Amino acid sequence: MTKKPAKTAALATPTDLDSAKAQKVADAINRVLADSFVLYLKTKNFHWHVSGKHFRDYHLLLDEQAATIEATIDPLAERVRKIGCRTVHSYGEILKLTGLKENNEPYASPEAMFAELIADNKAAIKTMREAHEICDEAEDIATASLLEEYVDEAEKRLWFLFETNQNRQDSAT
């Protein structure tokens, strides 16, 4: 088992939260951050590499979704620091903490891309809900509030991906 580095005076931001509870919150949020980084990069990757007859719509949708994911990263990382803890600091750490898998395939169909993003957004939502429970136990209402907003945004992404990936026989497909 790896021993966690001790807080240094320079990182020991004052908080009224119990330090053990704050660390549990930080650990949970760092998992959310790891998922967010991987989901952001995967969404951006698919944005760059999507092709097909609905290219423009898919390209714009994925760019918009990547931007909403990216917008969650800094507030969550800063929240971890506000409660006196350390946040993720390397790609290696992110890959250890995330439950998501990278996509290294040279090509994926739009249907496959959306199916993968649907699964990843569901997993990210689950991680956020678990983190929210930890925040509630720690009485960290500020972090819980951020997560509530981000779960709603992730559910919207999931909805759009699901509806976009439906197989329809009408002129919209």
XYZ file of N, CA and C in Angstrom, residues 13-99:
261
model
N -4.457 24.443 3.368
C -5.448 25.512 3.340
C -6.431 25.301 4.494
N -6.726 26.336 5.263
C -7.651 26.162 6.391
C -9.074 25.858 5.929
N -9.716 24.957 6.643
C -11.114 24.620 6.383
C -11.763 24.241 7.703
N -13.067 24.400 7.781
C -13.762 23.974 8.997
C -14.193 22.510 8.916
N -13.923 21.854 7.785
C -14.244 20.434 7.658
C -13.232 19.608 8.434
N -13.678 18.534 9.022
C -12.794 17.582 9.675
C -11.765 17.099 8.656
N -10.496 17.048 9.022
C -9.438 16.735 8.060
C -9.588 15.337 7.462
N -10.023 14.363 8.236
C -10.212 13.008 7.700
C -11.368 12.983 6.705
N -12.437 13.706 7.026
C -13.570 13.780 6.100
C -13.195 14.552 4.841
N -12.423 15.618 5.010
C -11.975 16.396 3.847
C -11.136 15.511 2.930
N -10.286 14.670 3.493
C -9.462 13.785 2.668
C -10.321 12.778 1.916
N -11.374 12.269 2.550
C -12.289 11.344 1.859
C -12.984 12.052 0.689
N -13.382 13.295 0.905
C -13.978 14.095 -0.172
C -12.968 14.288 -1.287
N -11.751 14.668 -0.928
C -10.707 14.901 -1.936
C -10.436 13.634 -2.746
N -10.363 12.498 -2.076
C -10.130 11.235 -2.783
C -11.254 10.963 -3.786
N -12.486 11.201 -3.362
C -13.651 10.976 -4.241
C -13.638 11.956 -5.412
N -13.332 13.209 -5.140
C -13.315 14.215 -6.208
C -12.151 13.970 -7.152
N -11.037 13.497 -6.656
C -9.932 13.163 -7.549
C -10.304 12.028 -8.503
N -11.142 11.092 -8.069
C -11.648 10.061 -8.988
C -12.573 10.690 -10.036
N -13.406 11.629 -9.601
C -14.266 12.350 -10.553
C -13.401 13.115 -11.554
N -12.375 13.773 -11.063
C -11.470 14.515 -11.947
C -10.785 13.591 -12.945
N -10.350 12.432 -12.485
C -9.684 11.483 -13.381
C -10.641 11.056 -14.487
N -11.874 10.727 -14.116
C -12.870 10.373 -15.133
C -13.106 11.538 -16.087
N -13.153 12.745 -15.543
C -13.416 13.922 -16.368
C -12.309 14.154 -17.385
N -11.059 14.013 -16.961
C -9.940 14.179 -17.894
C -10.002 13.150 -19.021
N -10.226 11.892 -18.671
C -10.263 10.838 -19.688
C -11.467 11.039 -20.604
N -12.621 11.361 -20.028
C -13.818 11.579 -20.835
C -13.644 12.796 -21.743
N -13.027 13.846 -21.232
C -12.761 15.031 -22.050
C -11.887 14.671 -23.251
N -10.773 14.005 -22.997
C -9.851 13.682 -24.082
C -10.502 12.736 -25.090
N -11.269 11.764 -24.606
C -11.929 10.838 -25.520
C -12.976 11.568 -26.370
N -13.739 12.448 -25.742
C -14.752 13.204 -26.476
C -14.088 14.098 -27.514
N -12.998 14.727 -27.151
C -12.267 15.586 -28.088
C -11.672 14.739 -29.219
N -11.123 13.579 -28.887
C -10.592 12.667 -29.890
C -11.678 12.303 -30.905
N -12.846 11.939 -30.419
C -13.942 11.574 -31.314
C -14.400 12.790 -32.126
N -14.394 13.962 -31.521
C -14.714 15.207 -32.225
C -13.768 15.398 -33.411
N -12.488 15.139 -33.202
C -11.495 15.318 -34.265
C -11.612 14.252 -35.354
N -12.081 13.060 -34.989
C -12.012 11.935 -35.913
C -13.356 11.417 -36.405
N -14.445 12.047 -36.022
C -15.748 11.602 -36.507
C -15.845 11.849 -38.015
N -16.566 10.986 -38.694
C -16.753 11.160 -40.137
C -18.129 10.620 -40.509
N -18.520 10.875 -41.727
C -19.793 10.353 -42.197
C -20.744 11.445 -42.620
N -21.943 11.000 -42.984
C -22.887 11.955 -43.580
C -23.405 13.002 -42.592
N -23.294 12.759 -41.303
C -23.720 13.757 -40.311
C -22.518 14.394 -39.617
N -21.405 14.449 -40.342
C -20.153 14.946 -39.782
C -20.332 16.267 -39.035
N -20.908 17.248 -39.669
C -20.986 18.581 -39.062
C -21.750 18.541 -37.742
N -22.901 17.891 -37.745
C -23.696 17.808 -36.517
C -22.940 17.070 -35.410
N -22.338 15.947 -35.749
C -21.601 15.159 -34.761
C -20.371 15.917 -34.259
N -19.656 16.528 -35.182
C -18.455 17.289 -34.848
C -18.799 18.407 -33.857
N -19.858 19.144 -34.135
C -20.261 20.242 -33.251
C -20.779 19.732 -31.907
N -21.559 18.657 -31.918
C -22.074 18.077 -30.681
C -20.929 17.644 -29.773
N -19.967 16.934 -30.335
C -18.858 16.439 -29.532
C -17.978 17.582 -29.021
N -17.810 18.622 -29.814
C -17.051 19.776 -29.359
C -17.753 20.461 -28.192
N -19.055 20.620 -28.309
C -19.838 21.228 -27.232
C -19.752 20.381 -25.962
N -19.854 19.077 -26.127
C -19.792 18.204 -24.955
C -18.408 18.232 -24.310
N -17.367 18.243 -25.122
C -16.016 18.323 -24.569
C -15.846 19.608 -23.761
N -16.393 20.697 -24.264
C -16.280 21.979 -23.556
C -16.989 21.936 -22.204
N -18.155 21.286 -22.129
C -18.855 21.216 -20.837
C -18.090 20.341 -19.853
N -17.448 19.297 -20.356
C -16.636 18.451 -19.471
C -15.425 19.238 -18.972
N -14.731 19.903 -19.899
C -13.546 20.676 -19.525
C -13.885 21.738 -18.478
N -15.058 22.324 -18.592
C -15.459 23.393 -17.673
C -15.664 22.895 -16.242
N -15.781 21.600 -16.049
C -15.953 21.065 -14.685
C -14.621 20.832 -13.979
N -13.561 20.701 -14.737
C -12.287 20.254 -14.171
C -11.696 21.266 -13.189
N -11.542 22.501 -13.595
C -10.902 23.484 -12.723
C -11.697 23.738 -11.439
N -13.009 23.940 -11.491
C -13.742 24.152 -10.242
C -13.630 22.973 -9.265
N -13.627 21.749 -9.794
C -13.497 20.594 -8.903
C -12.096 20.506 -8.302
N -11.086 20.729 -9.124
C -9.714 20.691 -8.610
C -9.498 21.797 -7.581
N -10.011 22.977 -7.862
C -9.880 24.077 -6.901
C -10.638 23.790 -5.614
N -11.748 23.079 -5.721
C -12.516 22.720 -4.531
C -11.683 21.800 -3.630
N -10.980 20.863 -4.232
C -10.110 19.981 -3.451
C -9.063 20.805 -2.707
N -8.502 21.776 -3.388
C -7.500 22.635 -2.742
C -8.126 23.506 -1.650
N -9.355 23.968 -1.863
C -10.012 24.813 -0.863
C -10.235 24.076 0.450
N -10.340 22.754 0.391
C -10.538 21.993 1.623
C -9.211 21.453 2.161
N -8.105 22.002 1.639
C -6.794 21.714 2.192
C -6.144 20.431 1.738
N -6.577 19.901 0.604
C -6.036 18.625 0.128
C -5.351 18.788 -1.221
N -4.711 17.725 -1.651
C -4.009 17.705 -2.931
C -4.927 17.160 -4.006
N -4.788 17.684 -5.187
C -5.576 17.199 -6.317
C -4.660 16.425 -7.268
N -5.272 15.812 -8.270
C -4.473 15.058 -9.237
C -3.424 15.976 -9.847
N -2.285 15.395 -10.184
C -1.210 16.235 -10.693
C -0.441 15.608 -11.847
N -0.889 14.449 -12.338
C -0.183 13.852 -13.468
C -1.123 12.935 -14.243
N -0.765 12.709 -15.506
C -1.548 11.777 -16.326
C -1.474 10.372 -15.752
N -0.321 10.003 -15.225
C -0.181 8.682 -14.624
C -1.145 8.485 -13.473
N -1.264 9.486 -12.618
C -2.194 9.411 -11.494
C -3.635 9.356 -11.998
N -3.935 10.146 -13.007
C -5.284 10.149 -13.580
C -5.646 8.754 -14.088
N -4.724 8.121 -14.808
C -5.006 6.797 -15.361
C -5.137 5.730 -14.277
N -4.492 5.930 -13.130
C -4.655 4.998 -12.010
C -6.009 5.175 -11.329
N -6.492 6.402 -11.289
C -7.727 6.702 -10.557
C -9.003 6.492 -11.369
N -8.925 6.626 -12.677
C -10.140 6.557 -13.484
C -10.666 5.134 -13.620
N -11.961 5.041 -13.787
C -12.585 3.760 -14.111
C -12.839 3.637 -15.605
